Amino acid sequence: MPQDTIAKELIELLRNSREQAKFLGELGVENVALDSSTDQNAVAPAAITSTAPTAARVAPSANPQPALQAPRRKTNPASPSPANSLFGEFAMTAPALAKSNETLEQIWLDIGDCTRCGLCEGRTQVVHTHGNRNARLMFVGEAPGADEDAQGKPFVGRAGQLLTKMIEAMGMKREDVIIGNVNRCRPPGNRQPTLEEAAICRPFLFREIAAIQPEVIVVMGNTALRNLLEEREGISRVRGKFRDFRGIKVMPTFHPAYLLRDPSKKRETWEDLKMVRDYLDQTI
Ligand code: SF4
């Protein structure tokens, strides 16, 4: 290989390493190797900061992405929805998530200028799931905020910028994943959607999940946790352990907006994301 090509590649490698180290620093995990010396899941510093594993982990999003389309998990039609009364009359009824041939456009056409719940009254526009439709990894949050309502895309405000850094710290690009919310319209005052509002809107998300068939879903915060898993406990008690959503692996973790309010939770979030990254690495 010509020397100038090698030099260019080394410069690019250094630049990428610096960028990723910066992301990790902003996540508060710059000393992760020292702090996790007794953690069997700890990743060596080189594995965190080098771009080499990253390139092997995720195919460039401009390509057909063999890594992103690599081995699909087996669906588990027998996987039951957890039985509990958290949602009462709004509890889920479908026990399994069958593979769907619907396109996202068909689902969005069905949603239309939706007025199915009261959140339609305060919104500027409906904010649909956005990202790579062949993604192995999906992130699900609560509902759009002011920036998302204005721009029509999920996670574009400050919390979204932090989410992008979290994704990049995992060695991926934002274009490699797909991101959505339980509710598609901005709740007034950014309040939490009610059980009824969430129960009315979430079937659209479930249809998208059935169409996309991600291998892992990261649910961020209590609203996403409760609406995918019908989990009674709060996120801080159940985060960090893989769960099942109708045959799809789910990792509960903190919502980026919460991390902006309490940065001390970034380290735990990073531990959760490392588990997701390692699982995806092992199943390529
Ligand atoms: S939040 Fe969902 S169900 Fe409610 S109006 Fe918006 S799109 Fe329709």
XYZ file of N, CA and C and ligand atoms in Angstrom, residues 111 114-120 123 126 182-185 197 200-201 204, ligand 1:
62
model
N -52.165 5.969 9.743
C -52.186 6.941 10.850
C -52.783 8.260 10.367
N -53.947 11.995 12.279
C -54.598 11.228 13.346
C -55.259 12.109 14.420
N -56.472 11.717 14.765
C -57.166 12.369 15.891
C -57.689 11.311 16.863
N -57.015 10.172 16.893
C -57.510 9.062 17.715
C -57.393 9.336 19.209
N -56.432 10.185 19.603
C -56.365 10.553 21.024
C -56.225 12.068 21.140
N -56.367 12.560 22.365
C -56.402 14.003 22.586
C -55.092 14.723 22.315
N -53.994 13.988 22.178
C -52.717 14.658 21.936
C -52.674 15.344 20.571
N -53.626 15.004 19.719
C -53.669 15.645 18.395
C -53.911 17.153 18.520
N -50.503 19.304 18.856
C -49.322 19.011 18.039
C -49.230 19.927 16.827
N -47.532 15.020 13.229
C -47.303 13.666 13.735
C -45.831 13.324 13.488
N -43.382 5.896 21.766
C -44.680 5.270 22.024
C -45.797 6.143 21.457
N -45.740 7.445 21.739
C -46.733 8.392 21.199
C -46.088 9.284 20.147
N -46.874 9.654 19.150
C -46.339 10.400 18.010
C -46.677 11.873 18.038
N -47.436 12.311 19.001
C -47.792 13.731 19.083
C -47.315 14.283 20.416
N -53.768 7.315 26.287
C -53.123 7.883 25.091
C -52.055 6.929 24.554
N -53.630 3.831 22.923
C -54.235 4.114 21.607
C -53.154 4.189 20.532
N -52.010 4.775 20.871
C -50.993 5.032 19.841
C -50.025 3.867 19.641
N -49.426 1.332 16.543
C -48.694 1.750 15.332
C -47.209 1.417 15.470
S -50.480 10.445 19.766
Fe -50.831 8.759 18.321
S -52.997 8.163 18.609
Fe -52.730 10.191 19.542
S -53.320 11.625 17.909
Fe -51.069 11.364 17.804
S -50.749 9.718 16.300
Fe -52.920 9.646 16.930
